CSV table of C-alpha atoms in Angstrom, one decimal:
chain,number,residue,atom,x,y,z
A,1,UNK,CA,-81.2,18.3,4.9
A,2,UNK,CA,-81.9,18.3,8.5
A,3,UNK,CA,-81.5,16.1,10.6
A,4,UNK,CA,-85.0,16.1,12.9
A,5,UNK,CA,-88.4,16.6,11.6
A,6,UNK,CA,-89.9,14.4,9.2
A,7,UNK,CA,-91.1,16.3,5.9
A,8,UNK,CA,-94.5,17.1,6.2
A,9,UNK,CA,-93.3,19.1,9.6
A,10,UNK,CA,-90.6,20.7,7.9
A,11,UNK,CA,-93.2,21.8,5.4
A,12,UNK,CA,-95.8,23.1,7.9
A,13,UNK,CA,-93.0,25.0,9.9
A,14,UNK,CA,-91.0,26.0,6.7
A,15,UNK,CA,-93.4,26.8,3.9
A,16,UNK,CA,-90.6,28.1,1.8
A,17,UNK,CA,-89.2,25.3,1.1
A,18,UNK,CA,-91.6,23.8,-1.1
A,19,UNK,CA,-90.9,26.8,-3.3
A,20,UNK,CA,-87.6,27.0,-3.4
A,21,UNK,CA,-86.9,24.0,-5.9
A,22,UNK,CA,-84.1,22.5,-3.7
A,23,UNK,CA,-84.6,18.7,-2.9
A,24,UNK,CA,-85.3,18.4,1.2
A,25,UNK,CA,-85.0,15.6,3.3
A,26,UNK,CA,-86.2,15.2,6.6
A,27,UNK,CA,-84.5,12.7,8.9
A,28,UNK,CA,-86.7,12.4,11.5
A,29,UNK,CA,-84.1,12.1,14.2
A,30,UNK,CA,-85.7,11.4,17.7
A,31,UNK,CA,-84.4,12.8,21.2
A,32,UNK,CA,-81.6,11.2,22.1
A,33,UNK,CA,-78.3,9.4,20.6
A,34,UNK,CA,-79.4,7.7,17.4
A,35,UNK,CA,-76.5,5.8,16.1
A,36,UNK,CA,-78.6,4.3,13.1
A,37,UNK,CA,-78.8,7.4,11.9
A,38,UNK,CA,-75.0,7.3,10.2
A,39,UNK,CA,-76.3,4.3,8.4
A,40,UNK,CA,-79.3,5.8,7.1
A,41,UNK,CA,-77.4,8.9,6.0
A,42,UNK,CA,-74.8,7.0,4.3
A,43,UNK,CA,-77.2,5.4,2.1
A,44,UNK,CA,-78.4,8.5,1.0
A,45,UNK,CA,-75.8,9.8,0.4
A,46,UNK,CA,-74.8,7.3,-2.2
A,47,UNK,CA,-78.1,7.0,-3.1
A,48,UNK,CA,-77.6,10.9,-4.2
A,49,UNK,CA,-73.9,10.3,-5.3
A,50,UNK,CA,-72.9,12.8,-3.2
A,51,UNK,CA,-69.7,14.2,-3.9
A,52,UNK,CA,-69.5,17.5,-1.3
A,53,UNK,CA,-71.2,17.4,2.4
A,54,UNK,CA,-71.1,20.7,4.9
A,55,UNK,CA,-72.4,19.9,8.3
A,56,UNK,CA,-73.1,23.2,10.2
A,57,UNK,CA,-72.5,23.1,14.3
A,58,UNK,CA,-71.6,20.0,16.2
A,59,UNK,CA,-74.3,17.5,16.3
A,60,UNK,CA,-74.8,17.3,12.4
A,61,UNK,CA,-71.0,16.7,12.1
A,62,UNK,CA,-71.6,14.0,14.8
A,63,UNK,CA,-73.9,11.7,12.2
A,64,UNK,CA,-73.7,13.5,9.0
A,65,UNK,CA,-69.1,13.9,9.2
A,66,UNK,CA,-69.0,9.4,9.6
A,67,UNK,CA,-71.8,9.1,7.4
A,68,UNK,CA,-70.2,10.8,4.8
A,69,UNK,CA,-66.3,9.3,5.1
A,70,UNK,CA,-68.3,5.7,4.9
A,71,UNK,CA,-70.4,6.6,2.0
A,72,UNK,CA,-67.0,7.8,0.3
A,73,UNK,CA,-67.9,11.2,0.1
A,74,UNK,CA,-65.2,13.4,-1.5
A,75,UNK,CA,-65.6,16.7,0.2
A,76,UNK,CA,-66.4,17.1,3.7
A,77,UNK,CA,-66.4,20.3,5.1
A,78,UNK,CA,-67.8,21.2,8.9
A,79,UNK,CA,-68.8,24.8,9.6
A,80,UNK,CA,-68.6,26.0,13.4
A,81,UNK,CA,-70.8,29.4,14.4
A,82,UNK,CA,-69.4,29.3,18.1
A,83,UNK,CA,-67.2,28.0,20.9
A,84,UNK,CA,-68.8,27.9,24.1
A,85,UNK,CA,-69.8,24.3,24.3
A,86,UNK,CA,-66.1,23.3,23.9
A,87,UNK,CA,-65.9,24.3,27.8
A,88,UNK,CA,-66.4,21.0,28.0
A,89,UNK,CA,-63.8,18.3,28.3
A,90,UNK,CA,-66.2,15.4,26.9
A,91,UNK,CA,-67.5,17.2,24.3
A,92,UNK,CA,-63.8,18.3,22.9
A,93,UNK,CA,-62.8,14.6,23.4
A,94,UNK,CA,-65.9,13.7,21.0
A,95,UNK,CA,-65.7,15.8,18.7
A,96,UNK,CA,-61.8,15.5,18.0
A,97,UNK,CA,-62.0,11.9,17.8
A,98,UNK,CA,-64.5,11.7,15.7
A,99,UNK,CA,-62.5,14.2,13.2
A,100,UNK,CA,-59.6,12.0,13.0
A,101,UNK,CA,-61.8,9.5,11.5
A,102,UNK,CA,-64.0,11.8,8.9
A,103,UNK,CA,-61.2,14.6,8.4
A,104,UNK,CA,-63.0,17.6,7.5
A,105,UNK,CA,-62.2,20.8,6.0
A,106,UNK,CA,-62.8,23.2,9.4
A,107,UNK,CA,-64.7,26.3,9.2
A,108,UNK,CA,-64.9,28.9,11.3
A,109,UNK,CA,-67.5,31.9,10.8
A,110,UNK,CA,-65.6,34.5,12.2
A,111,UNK,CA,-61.7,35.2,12.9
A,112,UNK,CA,-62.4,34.9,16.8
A,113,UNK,CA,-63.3,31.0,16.5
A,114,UNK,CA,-60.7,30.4,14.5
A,115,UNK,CA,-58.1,30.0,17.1
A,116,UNK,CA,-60.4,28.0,19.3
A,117,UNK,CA,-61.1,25.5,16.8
A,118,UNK,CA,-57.3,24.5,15.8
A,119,UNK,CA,-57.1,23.5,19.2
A,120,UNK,CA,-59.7,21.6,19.5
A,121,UNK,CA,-59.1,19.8,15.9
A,122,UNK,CA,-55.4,19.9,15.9
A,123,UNK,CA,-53.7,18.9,12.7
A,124,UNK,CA,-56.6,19.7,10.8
A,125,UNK,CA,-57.1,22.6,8.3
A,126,UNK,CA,-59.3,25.4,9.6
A,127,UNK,CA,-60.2,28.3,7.2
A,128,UNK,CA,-62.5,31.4,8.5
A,129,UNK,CA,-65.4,32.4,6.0
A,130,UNK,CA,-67.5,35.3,7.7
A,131,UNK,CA,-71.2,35.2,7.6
A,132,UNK,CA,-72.4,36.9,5.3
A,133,UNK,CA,-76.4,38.4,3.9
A,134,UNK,CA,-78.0,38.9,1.0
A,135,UNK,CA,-79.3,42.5,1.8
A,136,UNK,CA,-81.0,42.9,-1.2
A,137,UNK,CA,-83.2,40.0,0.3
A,138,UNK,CA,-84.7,42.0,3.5
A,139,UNK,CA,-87.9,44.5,3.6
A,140,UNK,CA,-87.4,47.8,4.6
A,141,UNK,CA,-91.1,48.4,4.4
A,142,UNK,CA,-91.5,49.6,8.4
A,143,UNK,CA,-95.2,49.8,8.4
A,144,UNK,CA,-96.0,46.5,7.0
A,145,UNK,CA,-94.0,44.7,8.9
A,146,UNK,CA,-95.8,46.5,11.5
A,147,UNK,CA,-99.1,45.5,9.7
A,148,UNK,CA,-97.9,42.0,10.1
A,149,UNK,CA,-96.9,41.8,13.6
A,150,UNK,CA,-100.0,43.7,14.4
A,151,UNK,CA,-97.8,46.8,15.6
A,152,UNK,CA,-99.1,50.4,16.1
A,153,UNK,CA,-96.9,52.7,14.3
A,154,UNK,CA,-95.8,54.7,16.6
A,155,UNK,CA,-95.2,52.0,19.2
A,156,UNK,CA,-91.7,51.9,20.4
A,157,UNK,CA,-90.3,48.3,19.6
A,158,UNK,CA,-87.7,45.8,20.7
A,159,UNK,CA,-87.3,42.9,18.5
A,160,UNK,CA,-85.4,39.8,19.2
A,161,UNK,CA,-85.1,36.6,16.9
A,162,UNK,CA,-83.3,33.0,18.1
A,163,UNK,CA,-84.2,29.9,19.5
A,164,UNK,CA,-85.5,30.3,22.8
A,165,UNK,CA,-82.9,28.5,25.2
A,166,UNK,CA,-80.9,29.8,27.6
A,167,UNK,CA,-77.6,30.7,26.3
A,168,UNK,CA,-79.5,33.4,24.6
A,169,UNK,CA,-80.7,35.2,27.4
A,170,UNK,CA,-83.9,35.9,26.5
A,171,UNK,CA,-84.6,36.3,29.9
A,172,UNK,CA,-82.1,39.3,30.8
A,173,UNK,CA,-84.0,41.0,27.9
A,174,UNK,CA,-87.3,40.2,29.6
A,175,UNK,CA,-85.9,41.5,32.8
A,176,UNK,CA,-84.9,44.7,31.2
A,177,UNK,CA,-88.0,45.9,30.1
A,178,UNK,CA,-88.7,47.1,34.0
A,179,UNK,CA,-85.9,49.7,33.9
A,180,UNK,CA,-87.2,50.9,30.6
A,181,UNK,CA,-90.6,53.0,29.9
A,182,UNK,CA,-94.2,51.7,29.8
A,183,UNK,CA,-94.8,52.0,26.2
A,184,UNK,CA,-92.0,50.0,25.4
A,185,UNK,CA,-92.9,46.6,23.4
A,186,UNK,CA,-90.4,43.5,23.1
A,187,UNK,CA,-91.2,41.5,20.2
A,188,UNK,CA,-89.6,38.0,20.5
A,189,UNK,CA,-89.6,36.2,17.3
A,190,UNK,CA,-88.9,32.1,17.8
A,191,UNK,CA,-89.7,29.4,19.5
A,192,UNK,CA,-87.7,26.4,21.9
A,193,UNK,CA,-87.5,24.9,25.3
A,194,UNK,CA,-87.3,28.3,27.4
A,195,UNK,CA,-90.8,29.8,26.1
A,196,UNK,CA,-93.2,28.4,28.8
A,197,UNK,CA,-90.3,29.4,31.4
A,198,UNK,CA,-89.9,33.1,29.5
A,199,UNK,CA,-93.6,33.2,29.5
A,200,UNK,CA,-94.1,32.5,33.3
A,201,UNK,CA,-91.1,34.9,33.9
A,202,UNK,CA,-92.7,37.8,32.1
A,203,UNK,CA,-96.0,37.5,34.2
A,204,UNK,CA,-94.4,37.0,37.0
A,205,UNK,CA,-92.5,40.4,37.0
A,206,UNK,CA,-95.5,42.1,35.8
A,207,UNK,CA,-93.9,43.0,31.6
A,208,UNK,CA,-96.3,40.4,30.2
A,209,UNK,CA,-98.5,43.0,28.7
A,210,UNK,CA,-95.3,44.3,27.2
A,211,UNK,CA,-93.6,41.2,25.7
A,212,UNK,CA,-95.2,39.6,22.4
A,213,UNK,CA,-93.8,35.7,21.8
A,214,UNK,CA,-94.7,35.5,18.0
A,215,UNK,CA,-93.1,31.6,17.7
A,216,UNK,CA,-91.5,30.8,14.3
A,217,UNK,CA,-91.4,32.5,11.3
A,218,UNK,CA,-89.9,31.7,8.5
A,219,UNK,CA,-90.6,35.4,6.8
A,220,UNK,CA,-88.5,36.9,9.2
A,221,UNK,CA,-87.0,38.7,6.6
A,222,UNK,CA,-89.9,40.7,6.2
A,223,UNK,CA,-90.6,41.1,9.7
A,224,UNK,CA,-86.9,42.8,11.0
A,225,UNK,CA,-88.1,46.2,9.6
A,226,UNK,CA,-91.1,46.6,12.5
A,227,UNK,CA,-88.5,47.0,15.1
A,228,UNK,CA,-86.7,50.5,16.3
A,229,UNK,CA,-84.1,48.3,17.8
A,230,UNK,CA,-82.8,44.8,17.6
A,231,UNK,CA,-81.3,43.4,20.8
A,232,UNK,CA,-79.3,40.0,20.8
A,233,UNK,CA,-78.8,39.4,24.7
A,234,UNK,CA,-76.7,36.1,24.6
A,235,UNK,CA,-74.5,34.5,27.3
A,236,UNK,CA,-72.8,33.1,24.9
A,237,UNK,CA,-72.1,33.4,20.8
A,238,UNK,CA,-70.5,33.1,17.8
A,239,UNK,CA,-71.4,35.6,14.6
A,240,UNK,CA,-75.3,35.5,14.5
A,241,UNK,CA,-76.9,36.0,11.5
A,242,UNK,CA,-79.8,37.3,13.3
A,243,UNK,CA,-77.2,40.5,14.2
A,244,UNK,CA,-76.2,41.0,10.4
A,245,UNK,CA,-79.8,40.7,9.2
A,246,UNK,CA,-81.3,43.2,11.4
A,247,UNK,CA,-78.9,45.8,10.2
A,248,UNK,CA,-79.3,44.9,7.0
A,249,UNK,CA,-83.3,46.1,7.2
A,250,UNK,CA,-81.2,49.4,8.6
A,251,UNK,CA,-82.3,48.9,12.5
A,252,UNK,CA,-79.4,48.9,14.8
A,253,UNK,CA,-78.3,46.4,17.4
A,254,UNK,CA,-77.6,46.6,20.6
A,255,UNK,CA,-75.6,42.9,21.7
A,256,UNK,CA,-74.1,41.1,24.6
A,257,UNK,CA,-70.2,41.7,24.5
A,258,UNK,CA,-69.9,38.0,24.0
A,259,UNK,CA,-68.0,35.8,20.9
A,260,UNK,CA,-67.6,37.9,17.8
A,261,UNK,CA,-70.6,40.6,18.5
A,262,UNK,CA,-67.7,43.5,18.6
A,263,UNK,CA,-67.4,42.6,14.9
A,264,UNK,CA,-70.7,42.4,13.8
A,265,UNK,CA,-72.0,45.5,15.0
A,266,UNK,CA,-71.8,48.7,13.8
A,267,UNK,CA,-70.1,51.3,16.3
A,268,UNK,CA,-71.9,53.9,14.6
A,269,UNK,CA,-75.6,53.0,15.2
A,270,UNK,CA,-75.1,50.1,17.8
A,271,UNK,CA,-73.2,49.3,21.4
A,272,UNK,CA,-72.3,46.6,23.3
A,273,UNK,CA,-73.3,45.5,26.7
A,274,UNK,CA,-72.0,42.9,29.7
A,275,UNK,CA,-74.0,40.1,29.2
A,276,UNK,CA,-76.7,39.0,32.0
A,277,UNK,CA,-77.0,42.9,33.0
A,278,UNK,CA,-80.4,43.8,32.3
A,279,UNK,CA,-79.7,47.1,33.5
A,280,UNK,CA,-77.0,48.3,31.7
A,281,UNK,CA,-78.6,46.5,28.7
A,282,UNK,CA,-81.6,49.0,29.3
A,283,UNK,CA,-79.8,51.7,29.5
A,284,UNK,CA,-78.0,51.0,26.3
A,285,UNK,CA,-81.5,50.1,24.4
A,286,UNK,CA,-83.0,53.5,25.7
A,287,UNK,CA,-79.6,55.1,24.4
A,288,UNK,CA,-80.8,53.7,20.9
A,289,UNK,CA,-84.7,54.8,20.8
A,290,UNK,CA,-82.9,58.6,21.7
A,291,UNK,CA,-80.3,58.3,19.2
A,292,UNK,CA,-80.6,61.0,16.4
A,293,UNK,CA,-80.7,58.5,13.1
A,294,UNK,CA,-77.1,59.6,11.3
A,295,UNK,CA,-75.5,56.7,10.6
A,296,UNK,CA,-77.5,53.7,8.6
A,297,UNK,CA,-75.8,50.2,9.6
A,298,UNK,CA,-76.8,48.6,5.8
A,299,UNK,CA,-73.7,50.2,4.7
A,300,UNK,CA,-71.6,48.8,7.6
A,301,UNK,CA,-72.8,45.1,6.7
A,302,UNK,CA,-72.2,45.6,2.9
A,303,UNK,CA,-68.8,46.1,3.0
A,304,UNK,CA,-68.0,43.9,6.0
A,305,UNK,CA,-70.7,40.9,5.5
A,306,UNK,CA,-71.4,41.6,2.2
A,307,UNK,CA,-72.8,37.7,0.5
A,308,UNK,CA,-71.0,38.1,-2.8
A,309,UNK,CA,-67.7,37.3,-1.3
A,310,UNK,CA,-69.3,34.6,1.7
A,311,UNK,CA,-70.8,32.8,-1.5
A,312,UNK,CA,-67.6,32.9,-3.6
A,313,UNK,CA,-65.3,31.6,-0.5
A,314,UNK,CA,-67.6,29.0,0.1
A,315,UNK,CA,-67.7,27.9,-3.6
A,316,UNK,CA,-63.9,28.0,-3.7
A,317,UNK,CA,-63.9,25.6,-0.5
A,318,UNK,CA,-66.2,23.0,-2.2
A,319,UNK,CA,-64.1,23.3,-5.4
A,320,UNK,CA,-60.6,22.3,-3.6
């Protein structure tokens, strides 16, 4: 379900899912507070006799967490990918009175939220289930993903894939491309607010030629494999899946030092930088074009992120 975008959007921007067999709604939620919303969700949900509802971050909790206590939902479990936006007072007030009402199962997404979250939601339960991917699910086929993006194949390639807003800092990334080479090529997968602004920014430092805004895909899984080197430049974080699914097409990732990232990537093949330092985060990608290829991060994400055990925890939740 989501919660904005009516259906034949979500189709256009999404064509998966009318393959993938699962029911979809679209709620088409406009900008804004919508309190009808909860109503309308509430009758769907007994519509569907629903008997298990996960929200994932903070404002699908907001409509989707009351919706499903006044529909008598049985289950209701909210899933939390990051912290940052509890900095603020209002939003911690919100969100924990709201919980008292719907009383969720809490989970967190990595071990570093975990603590966070229990004092935000005190009394409640929170349990940590990592992110996990389904490696067997990602391309490793380097030249046509190259084919796709419409990348020589020698190029020397930095690939990014998010929303485009500010928290993730696509703009220090940006930035970093003038302490780095000529021939080197960002490839920004996504779309969001920041993309005019990241557009303007990129001609107006002169890397325009350099930086390639694809917009969304939803084949990004076949599309990770183009890049040398994945970089996820965020202020702030959580446990991105974009991190895990770029080393699971066996490119390594160089991250901001921000949330969980010093969990999620591999020492071996990746580093960490200070966020907002488009220098040092240069440097560090330049490191990683050098870098003899000894150590293959697929293996680090198996045994650490592996979706065999992210599945069954899950599953285990819903059954409680």
């Amino acid at each position: 379900m989501s919660l904005e975008g009516a259906m034949p959007t979500l189709h256009h921007d999404w064509p998966r899912i009318g393959k993938s067999g699962v029911t979809i709604f679209g709620m088409d939620k406009q900008p804004g507070v919508e309190p009808t919303l909860i109503g309308r969700l509430a009758r769907l949900f007994r519509a569907r006799s629903a008997t298990t509802i996960v929200t994932h971050h903070a404002g699908p909790f907001l409509y989707a967490g009351p919706a499903a206590r006044l529909a008598g939902v049985k289950r209701i479990i909210h899933v939390e990918h990051d912290v940052w936006h509890y900095e603020s007072p209002r939003r911690r007030r919100v969100m924990r009175a709201v919980a008292q009402f719907v009383r969720p199962q809490i989970i967190a997404v990595s071990d570093k939220l975990e603590p966070t979250l229990v004092g935000v939601f005190p009394g409640h339960k929170v349990k940590t289930i990592a992110n996990g991917v389904n490696v067997a699910s990602f391309s490793l086929d380097r030249l046509a993903a190259r084919r796709q993006l419409d990348l020589g194949a020698a190029s020397k390639v930095i690939g990014a894939v998010g929303r485009l807003e500010v928290v993730k800092g696509h703009d220090v990334l940006i930035e970093s491309l003038l302490f780095l080479p000529q021939d080197v090529t960002l490839v920004i997968i996504g779309d969001g607010s920041q993309r005019a602004s990241l557009e303007s920014m990129a001609r107006a430092i002169s890397v325009s030629d350099r930086v390639r805004f694809i917009g969304h895909r939803d084949d990004v899984a076949n599309l990770y494999a183009a890049f040398d080197v994945f970089c996820q430049p965020s202020r702030n974080e959580g446990l991105p899946l974009a991190v895990l699914e770029a080393q699971a097409c066996d490119v390594p990732v160089i991250a901001s030092a921000v949330g969980d990232m010093a969990s999620a990537v591999c020492p071996h093949s990746g580093a960490l930088v200070t966020p907002e330092a488009p220098r040092e985060l240069a440097s560090k990608l330049w490191e990683a074009f050098l870098r003899p290829k000894m150590h293959s991060p697929i293996q680090f994400v198996q045994e650490h992120f592996g979706w065999d055990r992210t599945l069954a925890e899950y599953r285990s939740a819903m059954e409680v």
